[in-house]
Amino acid sequence: MDLKCNHSRKYISITVPPKTQTMSPHIKSIDDIVVLGINLSRFNKLTQFFICVAGVFVFYLIYGYLQELIFSMEGFKSYGWYLTLVQFAFYSIFGLIELQLIQDKRRRIPGKTYMIIAFLTVGTMGLSNTSLGYLNYPTQVIFKCCKLIPVMLGGVFIQGKRYNIADVSAAVCMSLGLIWFTLADSTIAPNFNLTGVILISLALCADAVIGNVQEKAMKLHNASNSEMVLYSYSIGFVYILLGLTCTSGLGPAVTFCSKNPIQTYGYAFLFSLTGYFGISFVLALIKIFGALLAVTVTTGRKAMTIVLSFMFFAKPFTFQYVWSGLLVVLGIFLNVYSKNMDKIRLPSLYDLINKTVEMRKSTTLAQTV
């Protein structure tokens, strides 16, 4: 762009690049939002919202159903790490296919960074899948809702952060809800094991770290989502394969799954595919409507997952699950409110008192007249 000055006037001349010169694929479209081949930009906001919500609910409800269905199979509970291995293999294939559809196929993030991200991803998904061998599925989902707790603990002890009263209240509500839900589960669930609580807690800690590492790496190196998926999951696949080989856990798992290929590999493919599609709609929801609405939708989806779990899979039930779950939901709301105080203005106690007084005055005046 050249700025040319004259004595009488100023004008700007813009040079248009030739057709052979293309724009970077990472900024190839600012307005277009394409999910699974659907260009959401062609629809109005309301239609976009319903499409995204439908995608999140449909794919993630199927994802949760298939995950619990796989672990309900007789004898499969001890093969959670092998399921994670198969899931990583499918995610790597999906990422490779998606990467072939974009122009720039270069790896932008350093290999050392991917090794760290892959390790954290293995911890998050592997420990989460393995915990289902020891916990009820609803208990695992409740724990997943409480990622704020390890994030806050890490912020306090590692970075010396201070949090406001809303964040602290959210962490307290989530902690009390988790304790109440876990106590209820340990009382009535025949397969409850403290090992599952430890595994899902470690998975939460890894999940709390991985989001920050991924976001920083993608922004710093301008990498695409498909690149992140391909390299992090393929390196993670190698990690798990080496771990299973060294612990002699690969042979028995392969033998068991080969006897039931449809219930294992078939369901694992659909399980991985729906999870891959579901995250695409979550990212689109965040990009269009922001994190506030996205968290609200995903929280509703998790609540529906728990309800369907009790409907489709026989397990003991107590109303302590309901009250403790509502306490966790309150904690999630307080966390969202804390991050969006400028957008969400709740009336103060002083405002409520003034409004009540004004309403009484108007009522008295009306009666007098």
mmCIF file of C-alpha atoms in Angstrom:
data_model
loop_
_atom_site.group_PDB
_atom_site.id
_atom_site.type_symbol
_atom_site.label_atom_id
_atom_site.label_comp_id
_atom_site.label_asym_id
_atom_site.label_seq_id
_atom_site.Cartn_x
_atom_site.Cartn_y
_atom_site.Cartn_z
ATOM 1 C CA MET A 1 0.000 0.000 0.000
ATOM 2 C CA ASP A 2 1.501 3.324 -1.074
ATOM 3 C CA LEU A 3 0.616 6.696 0.457
ATOM 4 C CA LYS A 4 1.207 9.493 -2.076
ATOM 5 C CA CYS A 5 1.008 13.145 -1.146
ATOM 6 C CA ASN A 6 0.156 16.092 -3.439
ATOM 7 C CA HIS A 7 0.132 19.822 -2.621
ATOM 8 C CA SER A 8 -3.626 20.041 -2.956
ATOM 9 C CA ARG A 9 -4.785 16.652 -1.725
ATOM 10 C CA LYS A 10 -3.793 13.274 -0.340
ATOM 11 C CA TYR A 11 -4.870 9.976 -1.749
ATOM 12 C CA ILE A 12 -4.257 6.285 -1.158
ATOM 13 C CA SER A 13 -3.547 3.744 -3.857
ATOM 14 C CA ILE A 14 -4.073 0.064 -3.130
ATOM 15 C CA THR A 15 -2.243 -2.601 -5.116
ATOM 16 C CA VAL A 16 -4.209 -5.836 -5.566
ATOM 17 C CA PRO A 17 -1.997 -8.952 -5.554
ATOM 18 C CA PRO A 18 -2.143 -11.223 -8.609
ATOM 19 C CA LYS A 19 -4.288 -14.337 -8.609
ATOM 20 C CA THR A 20 -1.242 -16.563 -8.254
ATOM 21 C CA GLN A 21 -0.473 -15.010 -4.875
ATOM 22 C CA THR A 22 -2.687 -16.662 -2.273
ATOM 23 C CA MET A 23 -3.416 -15.713 1.278
ATOM 24 C CA SER A 24 -2.214 -17.786 4.245
ATOM 25 C CA PRO A 25 -4.575 -20.705 4.870
ATOM 26 C CA HIS A 26 -4.760 -19.793 8.549
ATOM 27 C CA ILE A 27 -6.552 -16.535 7.660
ATOM 28 C CA LYS A 28 -8.294 -17.683 4.523
ATOM 29 C CA SER A 29 -11.732 -16.728 5.792
ATOM 30 C CA ILE A 30 -12.597 -14.436 8.660
ATOM 31 C CA ASP A 31 -16.366 -14.605 8.419
ATOM 32 C CA ASP A 32 -16.953 -18.178 7.222
ATOM 33 C CA ILE A 33 -17.390 -20.796 9.954
ATOM 34 C CA VAL A 34 -17.509 -24.293 8.458
ATOM 35 C CA VAL A 35 -18.248 -27.346 10.621
ATOM 36 C CA LEU A 36 -18.338 -30.810 9.021
ATOM 37 C CA GLY A 37 -18.863 -29.218 5.614
ATOM 38 C CA ILE A 38 -21.730 -26.978 6.839
ATOM 39 C CA ASN A 39 -21.095 -23.269 6.295
ATOM 40 C CA LEU A 40 -22.781 -21.797 9.353
ATOM 41 C CA SER A 41 -22.168 -18.250 8.121
ATOM 42 C CA ARG A 42 -25.048 -18.589 5.643
ATOM 43 C CA PHE A 43 -27.594 -18.912 8.456
ATOM 44 C CA ASN A 44 -28.897 -16.352 10.931
ATOM 45 C CA LYS A 45 -27.753 -16.352 14.570
ATOM 46 C CA LEU A 46 -30.712 -18.331 15.885
ATOM 47 C CA THR A 47 -30.260 -21.088 13.294
ATOM 48 C CA GLN A 48 -26.518 -21.191 13.987
ATOM 49 C CA PHE A 49 -27.233 -21.616 17.690
ATOM 50 C CA PHE A 50 -29.673 -24.499 17.162
ATOM 51 C CA ILE A 51 -27.288 -26.264 14.749
ATOM 52 C CA CYS A 52 -24.384 -26.003 17.206
ATOM 53 C CA VAL A 53 -26.490 -27.102 20.180
ATOM 54 C CA ALA A 54 -27.909 -30.025 18.204
ATOM 55 C CA GLY A 55 -24.395 -31.071 17.164
ATOM 56 C CA VAL A 56 -23.060 -30.874 20.736
ATOM 57 C CA PHE A 57 -25.962 -32.817 22.239
ATOM 58 C CA VAL A 58 -26.263 -35.472 19.519
ATOM 59 C CA PHE A 59 -22.581 -36.326 19.149
ATOM 60 C CA TYR A 60 -21.615 -36.094 22.826
ATOM 61 C CA LEU A 61 -24.650 -38.018 24.063
ATOM 62 C CA ILE A 62 -23.770 -40.809 21.627
ATOM 63 C CA TYR A 63 -20.135 -40.503 22.749
ATOM 64 C CA GLY A 64 -21.071 -40.942 26.406
ATOM 65 C CA TYR A 65 -23.495 -43.788 25.683
ATOM 66 C CA LEU A 66 -20.889 -45.711 23.663
ATOM 67 C CA GLN A 67 -18.199 -45.161 26.295
ATOM 68 C CA GLU A 68 -20.364 -46.615 29.040
ATOM 69 C CA LEU A 69 -21.595 -49.370 26.718
ATOM 70 C CA ILE A 70 -18.019 -50.483 26.020
ATOM 71 C CA PHE A 71 -17.131 -50.634 29.720
ATOM 72 C CA SER A 72 -20.346 -52.473 30.564
ATOM 73 C CA MET A 73 -19.115 -55.409 28.478
ATOM 74 C CA GLU A 74 -18.197 -58.418 30.595
ATOM 75 C CA GLY A 75 -14.436 -58.524 31.222
ATOM 76 C CA PHE A 76 -13.517 -55.206 29.523
ATOM 77 C CA LYS A 77 -13.077 -52.997 32.613
ATOM 78 C CA SER A 78 -9.344 -53.761 32.907
ATOM 79 C CA TYR A 79 -8.584 -52.673 29.325
ATOM 80 C CA GLY A 80 -9.140 -48.923 29.618
ATOM 81 C CA TRP A 81 -5.632 -48.095 28.430
ATOM 82 C CA TYR A 82 -6.073 -50.248 25.320
ATOM 83 C CA LEU A 83 -9.306 -48.406 24.492
ATOM 84 C CA THR A 84 -7.345 -45.157 24.798
ATOM 85 C CA LEU A 85 -4.711 -46.590 22.419
ATOM 86 C CA VAL A 86 -7.396 -47.385 19.819
ATOM 87 C CA GLN A 87 -9.010 -43.966 20.355
ATOM 88 C CA PHE A 88 -5.665 -42.214 19.794
ATOM 89 C CA ALA A 89 -5.146 -44.207 16.596
ATOM 90 C CA PHE A 90 -8.526 -43.108 15.208
ATOM 91 C CA TYR A 91 -7.985 -39.468 16.242
ATOM 92 C CA SER A 92 -4.603 -39.493 14.474
ATOM 93 C CA ILE A 93 -6.234 -40.801 11.298
ATOM 94 C CA PHE A 94 -9.013 -38.186 11.486
ATOM 95 C CA GLY A 95 -6.441 -35.432 12.036
ATOM 96 C CA LEU A 96 -4.357 -36.652 9.070
ATOM 97 C CA ILE A 97 -7.409 -36.659 6.789
ATOM 98 C CA GLU A 98 -8.401 -33.161 7.891
ATOM 99 C CA LEU A 99 -4.837 -31.898 7.473
ATOM 100 C CA GLN A 100 -4.830 -33.083 3.849
ATOM 101 C CA LEU A 101 -7.787 -30.791 3.131
ATOM 102 C CA ILE A 102 -5.862 -27.590 3.937
ATOM 103 C CA GLN A 103 -3.147 -26.008 1.804
ATOM 104 C CA ASP A 104 -0.388 -25.617 4.381
ATOM 105 C CA LYS A 105 0.670 -29.042 5.703
ATOM 106 C CA ARG A 106 3.863 -27.917 7.456
ATOM 107 C CA ARG A 107 4.366 -28.640 11.146
ATOM 108 C CA ARG A 108 4.617 -25.308 12.937
ATOM 109 C CA ILE A 109 4.864 -26.312 16.614
ATOM 110 C CA PRO A 110 8.248 -27.746 17.775
ATOM 111 C CA GLY A 111 8.492 -31.475 18.402
ATOM 112 C CA LYS A 112 9.489 -31.005 22.077
ATOM 113 C CA THR A 113 6.284 -29.080 22.715
ATOM 114 C CA TYR A 114 4.240 -31.833 21.101
ATOM 115 C CA MET A 115 5.950 -34.427 23.300
ATOM 116 C CA ILE A 116 4.782 -32.513 26.401
ATOM 117 C CA ILE A 117 1.260 -32.017 25.017
ATOM 118 C CA ALA A 118 1.042 -35.694 24.039
ATOM 119 C CA PHE A 119 2.092 -36.767 27.548
ATOM 120 C CA LEU A 120 -0.608 -34.571 29.124
ATOM 121 C CA THR A 121 -3.198 -35.800 26.611
ATOM 122 C CA VAL A 122 -2.357 -39.412 27.458
ATOM 123 C CA GLY A 123 -2.769 -38.609 31.143
ATOM 124 C CA THR A 124 -6.102 -36.864 30.611
ATOM 125 C CA MET A 125 -7.819 -39.418 28.385
ATOM 126 C CA GLY A 126 -6.070 -42.580 29.550
ATOM 127 C CA LEU A 127 -6.695 -42.018 33.251
ATOM 128 C CA SER A 128 -10.263 -40.875 32.509
ATOM 129 C CA ASN A 129 -11.055 -44.012 30.500
ATOM 130 C CA THR A 130 -9.363 -46.297 33.038
ATOM 131 C CA SER A 131 -11.310 -44.730 35.930
ATOM 132 C CA LEU A 132 -14.538 -46.144 34.460
ATOM 133 C CA GLY A 133 -13.335 -49.575 35.509
ATOM 134 C CA TYR A 134 -13.693 -48.432 39.129
ATOM 135 C CA LEU A 135 -16.453 -45.764 39.100
ATOM 136 C CA ASN A 136 -20.016 -45.308 37.911
ATOM 137 C CA TYR A 137 -20.222 -43.228 34.744
ATOM 138 C CA PRO A 138 -22.257 -40.411 36.419
ATOM 139 C CA THR A 139 -19.561 -40.051 39.085
ATOM 140 C CA GLN A 140 -16.902 -39.676 36.389
ATOM 141 C CA VAL A 141 -18.969 -36.994 34.609
ATOM 142 C CA ILE A 142 -19.455 -35.060 37.865
ATOM 143 C CA PHE A 143 -15.689 -35.056 38.414
ATOM 144 C CA LYS A 144 -15.130 -33.791 34.859
ATOM 145 C CA CYS A 145 -17.372 -30.810 35.609
ATOM 146 C CA CYS A 146 -14.993 -29.683 38.366
ATOM 147 C CA LYS A 147 -11.821 -28.847 36.443
ATOM 148 C CA LEU A 148 -11.830 -25.440 38.171
ATOM 149 C CA ILE A 149 -10.569 -26.985 41.434
ATOM 150 C CA PRO A 150 -7.106 -28.163 40.203
ATOM 151 C CA VAL A 151 -6.800 -24.997 38.082
ATOM 152 C CA MET A 152 -7.289 -22.800 41.152
ATOM 153 C CA LEU A 153 -4.987 -24.900 43.332
ATOM 154 C CA GLY A 154 -2.263 -24.696 40.690
ATOM 155 C CA GLY A 155 -2.765 -20.943 40.382
ATOM 156 C CA VAL A 156 -2.434 -20.432 44.145
ATOM 157 C CA PHE A 157 0.566 -22.678 44.822
ATOM 158 C CA ILE A 158 2.481 -22.299 41.537
ATOM 159 C CA GLN A 159 1.740 -18.753 40.361
ATOM 160 C CA GLY A 160 0.685 -17.148 43.647
ATOM 161 C CA LYS A 161 -2.629 -15.971 42.181
ATOM 162 C CA ARG A 162 -5.474 -14.514 44.210
ATOM 163 C CA TYR A 163 -9.097 -15.234 43.390
ATOM 164 C CA ASN A 164 -12.275 -13.263 44.071
ATOM 165 C CA ILE A 165 -15.130 -14.394 46.277
ATOM 166 C CA ALA A 166 -17.114 -15.812 43.323
ATOM 167 C CA ASP A 167 -14.247 -18.129 42.280
ATOM 168 C CA VAL A 168 -13.675 -19.284 45.870
ATOM 169 C CA SER A 169 -17.409 -19.894 46.321
ATOM 170 C CA ALA A 170 -17.491 -21.859 43.063
ATOM 171 C CA ALA A 171 -14.589 -24.068 44.196
ATOM 172 C CA VAL A 172 -16.252 -24.637 47.604
ATOM 173 C CA CYS A 173 -19.592 -25.601 45.974
ATOM 174 C CA MET A 174 -17.873 -27.980 43.556
ATOM 175 C CA SER A 175 -15.782 -29.565 46.317
ATOM 176 C CA LEU A 176 -18.792 -30.096 48.591
ATOM 177 C CA GLY A 177 -20.839 -31.446 45.661
ATOM 178 C CA LEU A 178 -18.051 -33.870 44.724
ATOM 179 C CA ILE A 179 -17.656 -35.083 48.309
ATOM 180 C CA TRP A 180 -21.416 -35.562 48.693
ATOM 181 C CA PHE A 181 -21.741 -37.338 45.320
ATOM 182 C CA THR A 182 -18.748 -39.591 46.052
ATOM 183 C CA LEU A 183 -20.055 -40.512 49.512
ATOM 184 C CA ALA A 184 -23.422 -41.402 48.007
ATOM 185 C CA ASP A 185 -21.695 -43.482 45.345
ATOM 186 C CA SER A 186 -19.541 -45.313 47.914
ATOM 187 C CA THR A 187 -22.645 -46.118 49.982
ATOM 188 C CA ILE A 188 -24.905 -47.618 47.310
ATOM 189 C CA ALA A 189 -22.638 -48.510 44.351
ATOM 190 C CA PRO A 190 -21.400 -52.116 44.483
ATOM 191 C CA ASN A 191 -18.392 -51.437 42.216
ATOM 192 C CA PHE A 192 -17.126 -48.268 43.941
ATOM 193 C CA ASN A 193 -13.351 -48.171 44.390
ATOM 194 C CA LEU A 194 -11.199 -45.346 45.736
ATOM 195 C CA THR A 195 -8.711 -46.078 42.945
ATOM 196 C CA GLY A 196 -11.209 -44.649 40.450
ATOM 197 C CA VAL A 197 -11.408 -41.376 42.420
ATOM 198 C CA ILE A 198 -7.602 -41.086 42.378
ATOM 199 C CA LEU A 199 -7.439 -41.814 38.627
ATOM 200 C CA ILE A 200 -10.113 -39.297 37.626
ATOM 201 C CA SER A 201 -8.557 -36.672 39.956
ATOM 202 C CA LEU A 202 -5.170 -37.107 38.248
ATOM 203 C CA ALA A 203 -6.908 -36.891 34.865
ATOM 204 C CA LEU A 204 -8.469 -33.585 35.941
ATOM 205 C CA CYS A 205 -5.058 -32.212 36.956
ATOM 206 C CA ALA A 206 -3.584 -33.104 33.558
ATOM 207 C CA ASP A 207 -6.637 -31.648 31.809
ATOM 208 C CA ALA A 208 -6.251 -28.391 33.752
ATOM 209 C CA VAL A 209 -2.675 -28.008 32.484
ATOM 210 C CA ILE A 210 -3.106 -29.153 28.888
ATOM 211 C CA GLY A 211 -5.568 -26.432 27.879
ATOM 212 C CA ASN A 212 -3.125 -23.653 28.737
ATOM 213 C CA VAL A 213 -0.210 -25.407 27.013
ATOM 214 C CA GLN A 214 -2.212 -26.050 23.828
ATOM 215 C CA GLU A 215 -3.582 -22.513 23.643
ATOM 216 C CA LYS A 216 -0.152 -20.941 24.155
ATOM 217 C CA ALA A 217 1.486 -23.191 21.539
ATOM 218 C CA MET A 218 -1.218 -22.625 18.911
ATOM 219 C CA LYS A 219 -1.189 -18.844 19.344
ATOM 220 C CA LEU A 220 2.614 -18.605 19.415
ATOM 221 C CA HIS A 221 3.185 -20.716 16.304
ATOM 222 C CA ASN A 222 -0.117 -20.036 14.457
ATOM 223 C CA ALA A 223 -0.897 -23.749 14.148
ATOM 224 C CA SER A 224 -4.177 -25.275 12.981
ATOM 225 C CA ASN A 225 -6.461 -27.546 14.995
ATOM 226 C CA SER A 226 -5.852 -30.462 12.631
ATOM 227 C CA GLU A 227 -2.073 -30.191 13.109
ATOM 228 C CA MET A 228 -2.491 -30.195 16.887
ATOM 229 C CA VAL A 229 -4.743 -33.264 16.757
ATOM 230 C CA LEU A 230 -2.499 -35.209 14.371
ATOM 231 C CA TYR A 231 0.819 -34.773 16.160
ATOM 232 C CA SER A 232 -0.345 -34.791 19.784
ATOM 233 C CA TYR A 233 -2.447 -37.935 19.370
ATOM 234 C CA SER A 234 0.039 -39.793 17.150
ATOM 235 C CA ILE A 235 2.891 -39.178 19.627
ATOM 236 C CA GLY A 236 0.528 -40.115 22.455
ATOM 237 C CA PHE A 237 -0.269 -43.328 20.579
ATOM 238 C CA VAL A 238 3.443 -44.231 20.666
ATOM 239 C CA TYR A 239 3.608 -43.468 24.403
ATOM 240 C CA ILE A 240 0.679 -45.768 25.212
ATOM 241 C CA LEU A 241 1.924 -48.505 22.866
ATOM 242 C CA LEU A 242 5.335 -48.517 24.581
ATOM 243 C CA GLY A 243 3.683 -48.509 28.015
ATOM 244 C CA LEU A 244 1.377 -51.429 27.220
ATOM 245 C CA THR A 245 4.231 -53.388 25.642
ATOM 246 C CA CYS A 246 6.519 -52.898 28.646
ATOM 247 C CA THR A 247 3.793 -53.877 31.118
ATOM 248 C CA SER A 248 2.669 -56.895 29.052
ATOM 249 C CA GLY A 249 -0.810 -55.429 28.820
ATOM 250 C CA LEU A 250 -1.032 -55.352 25.029
ATOM 251 C CA GLY A 251 -1.343 -59.096 24.324
ATOM 252 C CA PRO A 252 -4.314 -59.875 26.612
ATOM 253 C CA ALA A 253 -6.173 -56.765 25.394
ATOM 254 C CA VAL A 254 -5.687 -57.675 21.710
ATOM 255 C CA THR A 255 -6.794 -61.258 22.407
ATOM 256 C CA PHE A 256 -9.931 -60.114 24.231
ATOM 257 C CA CYS A 257 -10.916 -57.528 21.592
ATOM 258 C CA SER A 258 -10.287 -59.922 18.694
ATOM 259 C CA LYS A 259 -12.957 -62.208 20.163
ATOM 260 C CA ASN A 260 -15.471 -59.354 20.227
ATOM 261 C CA PRO A 261 -14.473 -57.082 17.314
ATOM 262 C CA ILE A 262 -17.824 -55.330 16.847
ATOM 263 C CA GLN A 263 -18.384 -54.581 20.539
ATOM 264 C CA THR A 264 -14.808 -53.315 20.919
ATOM 265 C CA TYR A 265 -13.283 -51.955 17.709
ATOM 266 C CA GLY A 266 -16.639 -51.120 16.103
ATOM 267 C CA TYR A 267 -17.931 -49.222 19.107
ATOM 268 C CA ALA A 268 -14.494 -47.620 19.635
ATOM 269 C CA PHE A 269 -14.566 -46.250 16.071
ATOM 270 C CA LEU A 270 -18.005 -44.687 16.573
ATOM 271 C CA PHE A 271 -16.959 -43.513 20.042
ATOM 272 C CA SER A 272 -13.904 -41.746 18.591
ATOM 273 C CA LEU A 273 -15.765 -40.355 15.580
ATOM 274 C CA THR A 274 -18.556 -38.797 17.642
ATOM 275 C CA GLY A 275 -16.037 -37.286 20.071
ATOM 276 C CA TYR A 276 -14.085 -35.779 17.173
ATOM 277 C CA PHE A 277 -17.235 -34.283 15.638
ATOM 278 C CA GLY A 278 -18.547 -33.052 18.978
ATOM 279 C CA ILE A 279 -15.510 -30.916 19.735
ATOM 280 C CA SER A 280 -15.910 -29.239 16.314
ATOM 281 C CA PHE A 281 -19.356 -27.955 17.285
ATOM 282 C CA VAL A 282 -18.121 -26.847 20.724
ATOM 283 C CA LEU A 283 -15.354 -24.772 19.098
ATOM 284 C CA ALA A 284 -17.866 -23.247 16.670
ATOM 285 C CA LEU A 285 -20.172 -22.392 19.574
ATOM 286 C CA ILE A 286 -17.324 -20.641 21.385
ATOM 287 C CA LYS A 287 -16.289 -18.728 18.262
ATOM 288 C CA ILE A 288 -19.803 -17.480 17.435
ATOM 289 C CA PHE A 289 -21.428 -16.955 20.839
ATOM 290 C CA GLY A 290 -18.542 -16.924 23.322
ATOM 291 C CA ALA A 291 -17.410 -19.144 26.178
ATOM 292 C CA LEU A 292 -20.304 -18.173 28.476
ATOM 293 C CA LEU A 293 -23.012 -19.733 26.316
ATOM 294 C CA ALA A 294 -20.756 -22.646 25.351
ATOM 295 C CA VAL A 295 -20.214 -23.580 29.013
ATOM 296 C CA THR A 296 -23.965 -23.366 29.629
ATOM 297 C CA VAL A 297 -24.699 -25.717 26.717
ATOM 298 C CA THR A 298 -21.978 -28.234 27.608
ATOM 299 C CA THR A 299 -23.110 -28.256 31.254
ATOM 300 C CA GLY A 300 -26.649 -29.039 30.116
ATOM 301 C CA ARG A 301 -25.255 -31.784 27.919
ATOM 302 C CA LYS A 302 -23.411 -33.349 30.876
ATOM 303 C CA ALA A 303 -26.563 -33.237 32.987
ATOM 304 C CA MET A 304 -28.481 -34.974 30.188
ATOM 305 C CA THR A 305 -25.690 -37.569 29.922
ATOM 306 C CA ILE A 306 -26.081 -38.428 33.605
ATOM 307 C CA VAL A 307 -29.877 -38.746 33.249
ATOM 308 C CA LEU A 308 -29.560 -41.026 30.203
ATOM 309 C CA SER A 309 -26.946 -43.102 32.014
ATOM 310 C CA PHE A 310 -29.453 -43.921 34.758
ATOM 311 C CA MET A 311 -32.141 -44.603 32.140
ATOM 312 C CA PHE A 312 -30.199 -46.935 29.826
ATOM 313 C CA PHE A 313 -27.868 -48.681 32.275
ATOM 314 C CA ALA A 314 -29.125 -50.328 35.448
ATOM 315 C CA LYS A 315 -27.484 -48.854 38.546
ATOM 316 C CA PRO A 316 -28.583 -47.928 42.087
ATOM 317 C CA PHE A 317 -30.010 -44.428 42.580
ATOM 318 C CA THR A 318 -30.370 -42.046 45.496
ATOM 319 C CA PHE A 319 -31.600 -38.439 45.670
ATOM 320 C CA GLN A 320 -28.219 -37.469 47.114
ATOM 321 C CA TYR A 321 -27.026 -37.651 43.489
ATOM 322 C CA VAL A 322 -29.545 -34.912 42.588
ATOM 323 C CA TRP A 323 -28.704 -32.502 45.428
ATOM 324 C CA SER A 324 -24.937 -32.937 45.089
ATOM 325 C CA GLY A 325 -25.220 -32.528 41.304
ATOM 326 C CA LEU A 326 -27.149 -29.273 41.733
ATOM 327 C CA LEU A 327 -24.415 -28.039 44.088
ATOM 328 C CA VAL A 328 -21.819 -28.700 41.371
ATOM 329 C CA VAL A 329 -23.994 -26.876 38.801
ATOM 330 C CA LEU A 330 -24.176 -23.886 41.186
ATOM 331 C CA GLY A 331 -20.390 -23.915 41.363
ATOM 332 C CA ILE A 332 -20.167 -23.923 37.559
ATOM 333 C CA PHE A 333 -22.558 -20.958 37.367
ATOM 334 C CA LEU A 334 -20.488 -19.000 39.915
ATOM 335 C CA ASN A 335 -17.335 -19.741 37.930
ATOM 336 C CA VAL A 336 -18.931 -18.538 34.685
ATOM 337 C CA TYR A 337 -20.312 -15.472 36.447
ATOM 338 C CA SER A 338 -16.864 -14.655 37.852
ATOM 339 C CA LYS A 339 -15.336 -14.667 34.366
ATOM 340 C CA ASN A 340 -18.149 -12.567 32.869
ATOM 341 C CA MET A 341 -18.999 -10.058 35.594
ATOM 342 C CA ASP A 342 -18.937 -7.241 33.043
ATOM 343 C CA LYS A 343 -21.572 -9.028 30.908
ATOM 344 C CA ILE A 344 -23.740 -10.449 33.704
ATOM 345 C CA ARG A 345 -24.960 -7.895 36.220
ATOM 346 C CA LEU A 346 -26.824 -9.459 39.122
ATOM 347 C CA PRO A 347 -28.915 -7.092 41.276
ATOM 348 C CA SER A 348 -27.318 -6.198 44.601
ATOM 349 C CA LEU A 349 -29.109 -6.440 47.951
ATOM 350 C CA TYR A 350 -29.395 -2.620 48.007
ATOM 351 C CA ASP A 351 -31.061 -2.614 44.560
ATOM 352 C CA LEU A 352 -33.516 -5.321 45.622
ATOM 353 C CA ILE A 353 -34.480 -3.364 48.770
ATOM 354 C CA ASN A 354 -35.003 -0.126 46.782
ATOM 355 C CA LYS A 355 -37.092 -1.942 44.200
ATOM 356 C CA THR A 356 -39.260 -3.489 46.937
ATOM 357 C CA VAL A 357 -39.785 -0.094 48.613
ATOM 358 C CA GLU A 358 -40.738 1.529 45.295
ATOM 359 C CA MET A 359 -43.237 -1.246 44.550
ATOM 360 C CA ARG A 360 -44.847 -0.793 47.984
ATOM 361 C CA LYS A 361 -45.058 2.974 47.486
ATOM 362 C CA SER A 362 -46.739 2.578 44.107
ATOM 363 C CA THR A 363 -49.193 0.045 45.564
ATOM 364 C CA THR A 364 -50.061 2.371 48.468
ATOM 365 C CA LEU A 365 -50.544 5.295 46.078
ATOM 366 C CA ALA A 366 -52.806 3.212 43.859
ATOM 367 C CA GLN A 367 -54.944 2.181 46.814
ATOM 368 C CA THR A 368 -55.186 5.836 47.967
ATOM 369 C CA VAL A 369 -56.313 7.011 44.563
#
